[in-house]
mmCIF file of C-alpha atoms in Angstrom:
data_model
loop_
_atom_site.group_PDB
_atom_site.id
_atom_site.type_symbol
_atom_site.label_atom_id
_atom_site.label_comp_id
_atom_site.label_asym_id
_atom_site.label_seq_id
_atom_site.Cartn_x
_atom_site.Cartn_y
_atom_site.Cartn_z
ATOM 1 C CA UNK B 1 -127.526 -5.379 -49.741
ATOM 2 C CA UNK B 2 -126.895 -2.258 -51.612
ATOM 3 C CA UNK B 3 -129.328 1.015 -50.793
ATOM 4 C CA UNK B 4 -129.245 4.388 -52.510
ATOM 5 C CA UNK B 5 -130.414 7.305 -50.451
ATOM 6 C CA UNK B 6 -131.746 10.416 -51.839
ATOM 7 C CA UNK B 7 -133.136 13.740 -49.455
ATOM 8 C CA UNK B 8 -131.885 16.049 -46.899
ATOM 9 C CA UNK B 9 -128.888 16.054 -44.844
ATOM 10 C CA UNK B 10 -128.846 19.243 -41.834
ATOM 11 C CA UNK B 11 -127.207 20.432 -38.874
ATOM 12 C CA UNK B 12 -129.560 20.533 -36.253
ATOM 13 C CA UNK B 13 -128.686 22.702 -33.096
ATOM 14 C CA UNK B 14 -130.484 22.308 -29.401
ATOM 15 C CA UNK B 15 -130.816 24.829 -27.051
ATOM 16 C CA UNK B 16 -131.993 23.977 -23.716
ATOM 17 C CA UNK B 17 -132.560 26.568 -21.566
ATOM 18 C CA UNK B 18 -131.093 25.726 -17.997
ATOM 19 C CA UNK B 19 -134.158 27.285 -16.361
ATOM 20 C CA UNK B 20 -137.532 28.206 -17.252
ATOM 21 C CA UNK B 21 -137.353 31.280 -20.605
ATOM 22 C CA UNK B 22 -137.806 34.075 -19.709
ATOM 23 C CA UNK B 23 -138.495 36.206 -23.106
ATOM 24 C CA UNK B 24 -136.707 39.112 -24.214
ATOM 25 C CA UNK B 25 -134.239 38.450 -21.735
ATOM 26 C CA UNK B 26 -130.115 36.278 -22.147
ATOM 27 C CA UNK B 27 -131.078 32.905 -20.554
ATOM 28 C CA UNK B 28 -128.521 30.362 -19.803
ATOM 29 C CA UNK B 29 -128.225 27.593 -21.370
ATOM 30 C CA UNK B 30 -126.952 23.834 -23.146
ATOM 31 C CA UNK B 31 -125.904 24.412 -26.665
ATOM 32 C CA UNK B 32 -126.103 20.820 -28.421
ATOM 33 C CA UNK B 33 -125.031 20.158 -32.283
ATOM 34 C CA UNK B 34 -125.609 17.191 -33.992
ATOM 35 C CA UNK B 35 -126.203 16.352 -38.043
ATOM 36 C CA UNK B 36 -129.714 15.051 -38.633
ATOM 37 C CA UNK B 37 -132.153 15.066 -41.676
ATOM 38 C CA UNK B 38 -134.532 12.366 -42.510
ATOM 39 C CA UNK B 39 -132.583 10.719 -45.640
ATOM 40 C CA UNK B 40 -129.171 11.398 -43.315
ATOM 41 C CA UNK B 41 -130.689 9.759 -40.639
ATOM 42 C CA UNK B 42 -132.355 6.830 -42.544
ATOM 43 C CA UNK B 43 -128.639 6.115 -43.997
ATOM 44 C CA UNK B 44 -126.326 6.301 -41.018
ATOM 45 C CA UNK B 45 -128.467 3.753 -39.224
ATOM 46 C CA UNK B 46 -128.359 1.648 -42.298
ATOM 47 C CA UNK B 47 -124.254 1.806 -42.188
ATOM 48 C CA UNK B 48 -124.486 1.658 -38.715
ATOM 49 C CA UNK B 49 -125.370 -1.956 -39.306
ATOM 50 C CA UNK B 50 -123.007 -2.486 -42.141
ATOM 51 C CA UNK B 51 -124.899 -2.453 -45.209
ATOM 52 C CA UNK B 52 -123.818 -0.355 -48.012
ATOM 53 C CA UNK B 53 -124.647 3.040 -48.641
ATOM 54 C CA UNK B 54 -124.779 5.683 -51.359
ATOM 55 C CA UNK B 55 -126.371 8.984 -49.784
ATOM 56 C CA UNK B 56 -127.262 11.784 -52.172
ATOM 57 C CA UNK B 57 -127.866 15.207 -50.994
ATOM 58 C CA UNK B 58 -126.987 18.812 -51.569
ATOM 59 C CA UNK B 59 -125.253 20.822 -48.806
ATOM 60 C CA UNK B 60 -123.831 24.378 -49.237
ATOM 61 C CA UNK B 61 -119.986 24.837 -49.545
ATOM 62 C CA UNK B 62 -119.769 26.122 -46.169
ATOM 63 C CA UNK B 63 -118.580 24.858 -42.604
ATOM 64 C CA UNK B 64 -121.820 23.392 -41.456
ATOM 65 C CA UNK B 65 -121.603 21.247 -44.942
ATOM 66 C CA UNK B 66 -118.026 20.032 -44.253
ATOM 67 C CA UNK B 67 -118.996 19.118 -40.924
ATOM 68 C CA UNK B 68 -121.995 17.054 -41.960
ATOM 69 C CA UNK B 69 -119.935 15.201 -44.330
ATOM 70 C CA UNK B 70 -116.928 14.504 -42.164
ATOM 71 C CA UNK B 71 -120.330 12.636 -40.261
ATOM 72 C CA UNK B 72 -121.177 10.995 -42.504
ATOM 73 C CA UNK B 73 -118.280 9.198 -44.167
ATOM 74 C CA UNK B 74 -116.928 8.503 -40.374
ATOM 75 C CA UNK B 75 -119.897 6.043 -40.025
ATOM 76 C CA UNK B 76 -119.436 4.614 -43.431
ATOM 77 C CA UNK B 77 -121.771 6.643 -45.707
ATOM 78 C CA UNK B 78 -120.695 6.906 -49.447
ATOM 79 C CA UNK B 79 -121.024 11.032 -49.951
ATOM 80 C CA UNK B 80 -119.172 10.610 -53.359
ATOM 81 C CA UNK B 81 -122.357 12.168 -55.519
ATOM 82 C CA UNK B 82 -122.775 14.847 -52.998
ATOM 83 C CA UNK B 83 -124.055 18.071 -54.646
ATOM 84 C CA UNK B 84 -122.123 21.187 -53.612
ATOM 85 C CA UNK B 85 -124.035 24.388 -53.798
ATOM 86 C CA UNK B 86 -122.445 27.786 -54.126
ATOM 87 C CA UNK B 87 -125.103 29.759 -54.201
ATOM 88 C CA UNK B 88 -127.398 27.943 -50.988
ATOM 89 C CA UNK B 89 -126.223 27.533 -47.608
ATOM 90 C CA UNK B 90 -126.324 23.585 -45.839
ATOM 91 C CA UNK B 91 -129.925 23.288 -43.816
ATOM 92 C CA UNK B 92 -129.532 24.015 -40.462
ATOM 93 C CA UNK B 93 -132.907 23.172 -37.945
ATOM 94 C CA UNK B 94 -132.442 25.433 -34.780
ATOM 95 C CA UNK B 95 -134.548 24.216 -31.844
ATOM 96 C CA UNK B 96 -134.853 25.937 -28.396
ATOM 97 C CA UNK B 97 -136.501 24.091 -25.534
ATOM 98 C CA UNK B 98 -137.545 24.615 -22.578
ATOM 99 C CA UNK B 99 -135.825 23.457 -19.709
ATOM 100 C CA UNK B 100 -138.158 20.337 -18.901
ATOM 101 C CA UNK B 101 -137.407 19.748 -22.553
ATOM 102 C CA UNK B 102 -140.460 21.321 -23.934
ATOM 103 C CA UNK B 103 -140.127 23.025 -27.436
ATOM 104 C CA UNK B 104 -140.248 26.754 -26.641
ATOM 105 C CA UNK B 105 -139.807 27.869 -30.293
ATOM 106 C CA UNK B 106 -138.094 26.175 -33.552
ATOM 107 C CA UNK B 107 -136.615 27.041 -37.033
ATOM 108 C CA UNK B 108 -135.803 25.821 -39.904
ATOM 109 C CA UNK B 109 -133.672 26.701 -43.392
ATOM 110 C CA UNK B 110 -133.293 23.851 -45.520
ATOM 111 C CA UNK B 111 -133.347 24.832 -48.878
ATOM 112 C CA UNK B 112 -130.737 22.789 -50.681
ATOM 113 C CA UNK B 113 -131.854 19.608 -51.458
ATOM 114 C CA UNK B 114 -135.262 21.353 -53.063
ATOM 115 C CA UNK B 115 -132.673 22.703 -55.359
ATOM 116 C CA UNK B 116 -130.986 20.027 -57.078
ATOM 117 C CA UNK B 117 -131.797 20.100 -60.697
ATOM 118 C CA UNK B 118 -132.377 17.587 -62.907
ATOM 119 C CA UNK B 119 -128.503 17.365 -64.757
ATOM 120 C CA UNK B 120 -126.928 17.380 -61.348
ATOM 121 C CA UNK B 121 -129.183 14.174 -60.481
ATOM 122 C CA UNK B 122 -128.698 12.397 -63.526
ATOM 123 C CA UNK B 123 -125.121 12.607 -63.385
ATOM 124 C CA UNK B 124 -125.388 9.866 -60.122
ATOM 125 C CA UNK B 125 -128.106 7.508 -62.331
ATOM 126 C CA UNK B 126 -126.161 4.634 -62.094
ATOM 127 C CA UNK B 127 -125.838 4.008 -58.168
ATOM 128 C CA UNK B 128 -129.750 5.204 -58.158
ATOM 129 C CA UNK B 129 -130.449 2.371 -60.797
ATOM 130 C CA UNK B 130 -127.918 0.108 -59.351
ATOM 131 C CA UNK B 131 -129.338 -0.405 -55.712
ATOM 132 C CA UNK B 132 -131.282 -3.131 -54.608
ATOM 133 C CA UNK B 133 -133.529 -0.436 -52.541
ATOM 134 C CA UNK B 134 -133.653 3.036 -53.328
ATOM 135 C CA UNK B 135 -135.264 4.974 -50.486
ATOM 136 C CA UNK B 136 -136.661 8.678 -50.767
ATOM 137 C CA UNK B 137 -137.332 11.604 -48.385
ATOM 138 C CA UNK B 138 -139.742 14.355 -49.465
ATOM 139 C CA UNK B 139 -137.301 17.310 -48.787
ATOM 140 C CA UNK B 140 -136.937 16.785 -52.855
ATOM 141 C CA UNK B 141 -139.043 19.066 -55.443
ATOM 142 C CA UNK B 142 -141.982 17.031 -56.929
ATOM 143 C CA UNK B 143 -139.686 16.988 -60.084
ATOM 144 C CA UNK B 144 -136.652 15.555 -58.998
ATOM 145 C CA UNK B 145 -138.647 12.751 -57.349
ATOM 146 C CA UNK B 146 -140.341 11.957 -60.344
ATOM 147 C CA UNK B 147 -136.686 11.675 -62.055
ATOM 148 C CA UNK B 148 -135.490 9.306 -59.309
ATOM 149 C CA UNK B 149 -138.426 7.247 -59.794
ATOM 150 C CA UNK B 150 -138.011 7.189 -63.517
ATOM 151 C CA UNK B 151 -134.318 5.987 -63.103
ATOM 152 C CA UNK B 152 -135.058 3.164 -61.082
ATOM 153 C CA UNK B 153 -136.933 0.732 -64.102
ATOM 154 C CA UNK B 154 -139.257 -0.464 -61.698
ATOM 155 C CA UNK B 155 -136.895 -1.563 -59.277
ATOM 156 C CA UNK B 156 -138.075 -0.967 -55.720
ATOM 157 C CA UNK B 157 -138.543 2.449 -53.723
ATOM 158 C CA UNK B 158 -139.458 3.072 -50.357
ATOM 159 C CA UNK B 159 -140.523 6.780 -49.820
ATOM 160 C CA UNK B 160 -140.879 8.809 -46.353
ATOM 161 C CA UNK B 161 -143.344 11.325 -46.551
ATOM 162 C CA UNK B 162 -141.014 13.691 -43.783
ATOM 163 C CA UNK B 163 -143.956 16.219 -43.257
ATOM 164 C CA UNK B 164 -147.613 17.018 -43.762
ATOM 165 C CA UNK B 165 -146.498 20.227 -45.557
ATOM 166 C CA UNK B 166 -144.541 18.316 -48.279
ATOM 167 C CA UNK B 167 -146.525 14.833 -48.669
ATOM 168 C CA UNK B 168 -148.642 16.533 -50.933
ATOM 169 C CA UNK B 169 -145.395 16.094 -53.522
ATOM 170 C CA UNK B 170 -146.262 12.468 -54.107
ATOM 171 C CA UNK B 171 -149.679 12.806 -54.845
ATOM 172 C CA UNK B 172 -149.114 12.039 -58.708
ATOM 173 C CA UNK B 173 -146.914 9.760 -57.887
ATOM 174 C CA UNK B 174 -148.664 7.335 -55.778
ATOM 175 C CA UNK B 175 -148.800 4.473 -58.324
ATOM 176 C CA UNK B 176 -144.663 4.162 -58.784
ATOM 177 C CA UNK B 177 -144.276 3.431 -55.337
ATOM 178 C CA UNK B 178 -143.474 0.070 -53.364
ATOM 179 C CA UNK B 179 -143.241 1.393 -50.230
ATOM 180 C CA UNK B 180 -144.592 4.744 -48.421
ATOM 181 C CA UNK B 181 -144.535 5.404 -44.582
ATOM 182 C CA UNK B 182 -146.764 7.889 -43.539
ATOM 183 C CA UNK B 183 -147.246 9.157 -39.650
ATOM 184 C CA UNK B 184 -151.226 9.767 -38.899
ATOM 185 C CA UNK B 185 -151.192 13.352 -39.755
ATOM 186 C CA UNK B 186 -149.142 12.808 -42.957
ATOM 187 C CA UNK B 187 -151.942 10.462 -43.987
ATOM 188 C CA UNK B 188 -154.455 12.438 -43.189
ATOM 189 C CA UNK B 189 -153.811 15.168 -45.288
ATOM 190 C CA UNK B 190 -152.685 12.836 -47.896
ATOM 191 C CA UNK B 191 -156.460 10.565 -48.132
ATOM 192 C CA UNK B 192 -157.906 13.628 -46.639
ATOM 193 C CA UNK B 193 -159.958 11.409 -43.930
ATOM 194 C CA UNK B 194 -159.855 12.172 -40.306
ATOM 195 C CA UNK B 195 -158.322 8.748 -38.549
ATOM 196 C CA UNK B 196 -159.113 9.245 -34.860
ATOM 197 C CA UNK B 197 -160.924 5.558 -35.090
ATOM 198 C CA UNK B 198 -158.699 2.507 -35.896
ATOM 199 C CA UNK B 199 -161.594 1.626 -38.693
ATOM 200 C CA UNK B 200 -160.731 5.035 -40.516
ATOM 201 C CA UNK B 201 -156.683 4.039 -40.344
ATOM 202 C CA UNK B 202 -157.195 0.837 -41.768
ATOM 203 C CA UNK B 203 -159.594 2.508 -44.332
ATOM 204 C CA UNK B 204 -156.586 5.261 -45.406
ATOM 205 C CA UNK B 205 -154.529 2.602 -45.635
ATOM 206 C CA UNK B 206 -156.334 0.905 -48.064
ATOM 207 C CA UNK B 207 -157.036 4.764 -49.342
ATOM 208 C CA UNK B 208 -153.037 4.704 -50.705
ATOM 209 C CA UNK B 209 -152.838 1.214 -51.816
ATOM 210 C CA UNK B 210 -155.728 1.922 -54.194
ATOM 211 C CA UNK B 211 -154.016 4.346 -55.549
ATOM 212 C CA UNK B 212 -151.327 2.286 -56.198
ATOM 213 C CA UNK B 213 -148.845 2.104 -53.510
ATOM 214 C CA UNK B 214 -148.036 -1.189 -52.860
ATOM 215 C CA UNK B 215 -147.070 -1.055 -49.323
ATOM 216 C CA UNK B 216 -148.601 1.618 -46.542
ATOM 217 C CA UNK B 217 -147.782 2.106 -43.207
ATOM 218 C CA UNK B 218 -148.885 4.833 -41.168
ATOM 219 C CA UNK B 219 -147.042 5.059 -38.025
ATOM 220 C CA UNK B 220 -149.541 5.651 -34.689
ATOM 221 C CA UNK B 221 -147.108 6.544 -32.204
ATOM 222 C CA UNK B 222 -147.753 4.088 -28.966
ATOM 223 C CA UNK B 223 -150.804 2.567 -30.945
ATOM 224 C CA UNK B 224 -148.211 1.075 -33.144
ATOM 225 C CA UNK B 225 -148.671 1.009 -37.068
ATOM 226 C CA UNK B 226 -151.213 0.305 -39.444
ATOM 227 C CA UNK B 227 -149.443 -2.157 -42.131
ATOM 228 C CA UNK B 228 -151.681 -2.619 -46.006
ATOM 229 C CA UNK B 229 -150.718 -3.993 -49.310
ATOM 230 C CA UNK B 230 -153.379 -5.522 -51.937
ATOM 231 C CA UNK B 231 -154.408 -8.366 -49.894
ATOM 232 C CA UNK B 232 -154.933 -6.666 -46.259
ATOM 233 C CA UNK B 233 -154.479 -4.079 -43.548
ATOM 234 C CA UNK B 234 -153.093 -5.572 -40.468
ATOM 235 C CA UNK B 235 -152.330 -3.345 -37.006
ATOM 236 C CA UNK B 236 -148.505 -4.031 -35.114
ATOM 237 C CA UNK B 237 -148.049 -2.705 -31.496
ATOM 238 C CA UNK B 238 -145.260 -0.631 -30.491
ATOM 239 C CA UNK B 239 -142.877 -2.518 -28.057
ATOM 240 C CA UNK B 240 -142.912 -1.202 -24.261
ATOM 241 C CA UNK B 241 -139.507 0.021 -24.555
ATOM 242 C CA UNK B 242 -141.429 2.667 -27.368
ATOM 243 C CA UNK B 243 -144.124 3.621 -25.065
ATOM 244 C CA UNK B 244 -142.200 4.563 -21.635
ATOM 245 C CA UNK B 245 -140.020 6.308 -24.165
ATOM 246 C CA UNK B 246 -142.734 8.105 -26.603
ATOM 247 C CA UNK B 247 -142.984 11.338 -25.004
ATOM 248 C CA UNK B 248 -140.653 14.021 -27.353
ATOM 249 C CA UNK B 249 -138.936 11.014 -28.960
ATOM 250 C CA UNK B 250 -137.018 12.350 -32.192
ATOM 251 C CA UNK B 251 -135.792 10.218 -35.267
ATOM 252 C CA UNK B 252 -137.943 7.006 -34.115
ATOM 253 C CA UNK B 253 -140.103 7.374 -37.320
ATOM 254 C CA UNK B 254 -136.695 7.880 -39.112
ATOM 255 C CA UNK B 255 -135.444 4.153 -37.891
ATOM 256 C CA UNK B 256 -138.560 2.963 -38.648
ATOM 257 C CA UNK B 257 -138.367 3.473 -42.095
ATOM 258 C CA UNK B 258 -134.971 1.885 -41.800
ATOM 259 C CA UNK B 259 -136.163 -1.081 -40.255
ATOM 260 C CA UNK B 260 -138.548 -1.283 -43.736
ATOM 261 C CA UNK B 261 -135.217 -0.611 -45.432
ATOM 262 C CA UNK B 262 -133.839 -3.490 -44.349
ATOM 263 C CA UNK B 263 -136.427 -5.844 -44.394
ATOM 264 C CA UNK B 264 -137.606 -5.299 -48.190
ATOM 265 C CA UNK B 265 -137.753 -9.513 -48.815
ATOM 266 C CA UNK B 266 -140.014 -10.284 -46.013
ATOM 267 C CA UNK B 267 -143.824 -10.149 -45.820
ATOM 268 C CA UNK B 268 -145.413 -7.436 -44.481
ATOM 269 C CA UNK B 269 -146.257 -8.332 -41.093
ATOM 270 C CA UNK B 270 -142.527 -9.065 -40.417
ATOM 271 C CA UNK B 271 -141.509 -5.850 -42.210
ATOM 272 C CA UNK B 272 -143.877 -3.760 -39.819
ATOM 273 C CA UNK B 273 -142.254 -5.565 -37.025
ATOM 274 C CA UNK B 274 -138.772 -5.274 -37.927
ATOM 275 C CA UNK B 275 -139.711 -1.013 -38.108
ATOM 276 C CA UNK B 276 -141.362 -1.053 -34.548
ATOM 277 C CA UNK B 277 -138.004 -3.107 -33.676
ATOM 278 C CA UNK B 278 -135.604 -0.783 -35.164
ATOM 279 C CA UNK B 279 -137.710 2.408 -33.849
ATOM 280 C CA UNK B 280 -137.723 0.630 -30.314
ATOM 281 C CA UNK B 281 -134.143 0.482 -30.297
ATOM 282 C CA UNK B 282 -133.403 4.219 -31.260
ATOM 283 C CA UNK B 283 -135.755 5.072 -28.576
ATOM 284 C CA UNK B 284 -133.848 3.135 -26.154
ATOM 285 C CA UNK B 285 -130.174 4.241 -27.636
ATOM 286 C CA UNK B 286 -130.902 7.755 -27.636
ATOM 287 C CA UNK B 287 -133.670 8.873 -25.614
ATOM 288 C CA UNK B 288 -134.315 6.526 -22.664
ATOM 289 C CA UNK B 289 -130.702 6.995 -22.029
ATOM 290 C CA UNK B 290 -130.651 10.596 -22.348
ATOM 291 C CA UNK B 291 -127.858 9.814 -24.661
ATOM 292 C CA UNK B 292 -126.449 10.522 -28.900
ATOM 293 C CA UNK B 293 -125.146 7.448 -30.674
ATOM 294 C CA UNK B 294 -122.007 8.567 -32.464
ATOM 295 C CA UNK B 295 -123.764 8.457 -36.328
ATOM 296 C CA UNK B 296 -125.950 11.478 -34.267
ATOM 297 C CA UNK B 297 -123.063 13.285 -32.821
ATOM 298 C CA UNK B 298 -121.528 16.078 -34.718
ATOM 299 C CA UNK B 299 -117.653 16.356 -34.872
ATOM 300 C CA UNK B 300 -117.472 19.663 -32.550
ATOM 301 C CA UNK B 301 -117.716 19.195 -28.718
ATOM 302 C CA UNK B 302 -120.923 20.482 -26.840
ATOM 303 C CA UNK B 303 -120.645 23.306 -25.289
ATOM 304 C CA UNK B 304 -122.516 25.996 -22.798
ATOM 305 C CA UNK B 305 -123.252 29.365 -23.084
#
């Protein structure tokens, strides 16, 4: 199997304060690096299981940028149609916690991949048309996703809607899409319902597929997922592993969409489960065990200050 990639790759860095923040004063604290970004993550743990990647992005030409893509091609990620930019810096997501782990305050400057323009993109059309799967973030401007769509001759695409701020960019879009995973609040603003009753999920979820996505699923957290195509909308639990580990969990709704990644041939009860699977096992890898996989790990050592 052969997947093309397409959205943000960033440097995220975690500080966690060593006691409880005291503001406007030097606190001391646990100074973490590691490279994330939806589309980054979505690809490593798709080479992290040996299946063949081609990961576009644009990163500055900077440190942070060479760092990420040392990452990247240590796990086995093609970065060959990486986009340099001179004049934008590679995203960087700063978050400070607490020190029960709490998020005290967090930032974010990803500007890059919004920037690729349309000749840069077009230049990589073959591995975009090539792949059995192309999969999406929505860290993209609304017209470079409509590009990427147009390149793939109806071939199948899986999008991630990333954020509530940016799922908005699919709205036109809707009908030229196989697959979308959504997380409640993403669908919310996208069918504009409310879906604090598992009637109203199911009814979003048949919200998008009337508009012409062929696959939905809206992640619920420990409720599970809300799976719909033409024919029905059917509800998966999490696994208990997810639930004891739900609390602050980061990059579970990023394997998820790799479990759907990877299980594009099956039907779509067994494609739901596969995600809760592969989200279940991130949870357990990385947060139950208090611990980063190597794909997570930045190349420079953590250090305190």
């Amino acid at each position: 199997m052969h997947i093309t990639v397409i959205g943000a790759a960033n440097i995220n860095i975690i500080v966690k304060s060593k006691s409880k923040i005291v503001p406007g004063d030097s606190n001391p604290a646990n100074v973490e690096m590691k490279a994330g970004g939806t589309a980054r993550n979505i690809a490593a743990m798709l080479a992290m299981r040996k299946i063949e990647v081609d990961f576009i992005t644009a990163i500055g030409n900077d440190p942070f940028g060479n760092l990420l893509r040392e990452n990247c091609t240590s796990i086995g990620i093609n970065t060959d149609a990486w986009i340099i930019k001179s004049n934008a810096s590679t995203g960087v997501n700063l978050a400070t916690l607490e020190n029960n782990g709490d998020l005290y305050a967090g930032f974010n400057a990803i500007s890059a991949p919004e920037s690729i323009r349309t000749a840069e993109l077009t230049k990589h059309k073959q591995i975009i048309k090539d792949a059995d799967l192309l999969v999406l973030d929505l860290n993209l401007s609304e017209k470079i996703l409509a590009l990427s769509l147009d390149l793939r001759d109806d071939r199948p695409v899986l999008v991630d809607a990333v954020s509530v701020e940016k799922v908005q960019r699919i709205e036109n879009l809707l009908d030229r899409i196989d697959i979308l995973k959504l997380n409640r609040l993403e669908a919310e603003e996208l069918t504009k319902m409310t879906l604090d009753t598992k009637e109203r999920v199911r009814q979003a979820s048949y919200n998008l597929v009337g508009r012409g996505v062929k696959r939905a699923f809206i992640t619920l957290g420990v409720a599970g997922v809300c799976a719909a195509d033409e024919g029905n909308a059917i509800f998966v639990p999490a696994l208990p592993i997810a639930i004891k580990g739900m609390k602050g969990v980061k990059g579970a709704g990023d394997a998820f969409t790799a479990g759907l990644a990877v299980s594009l041939e099956k039907e779509i009860r067994a494609q739901a489960e596969t995600g809760v699977k592969f989200a279940a096992e991130h949870i357990e890898r990385n947060v139950i065990r208090d611990g980063l996989s190597d794909g997570n790990r930045a190349t420079s050592p953590k250090r305190r200050v």
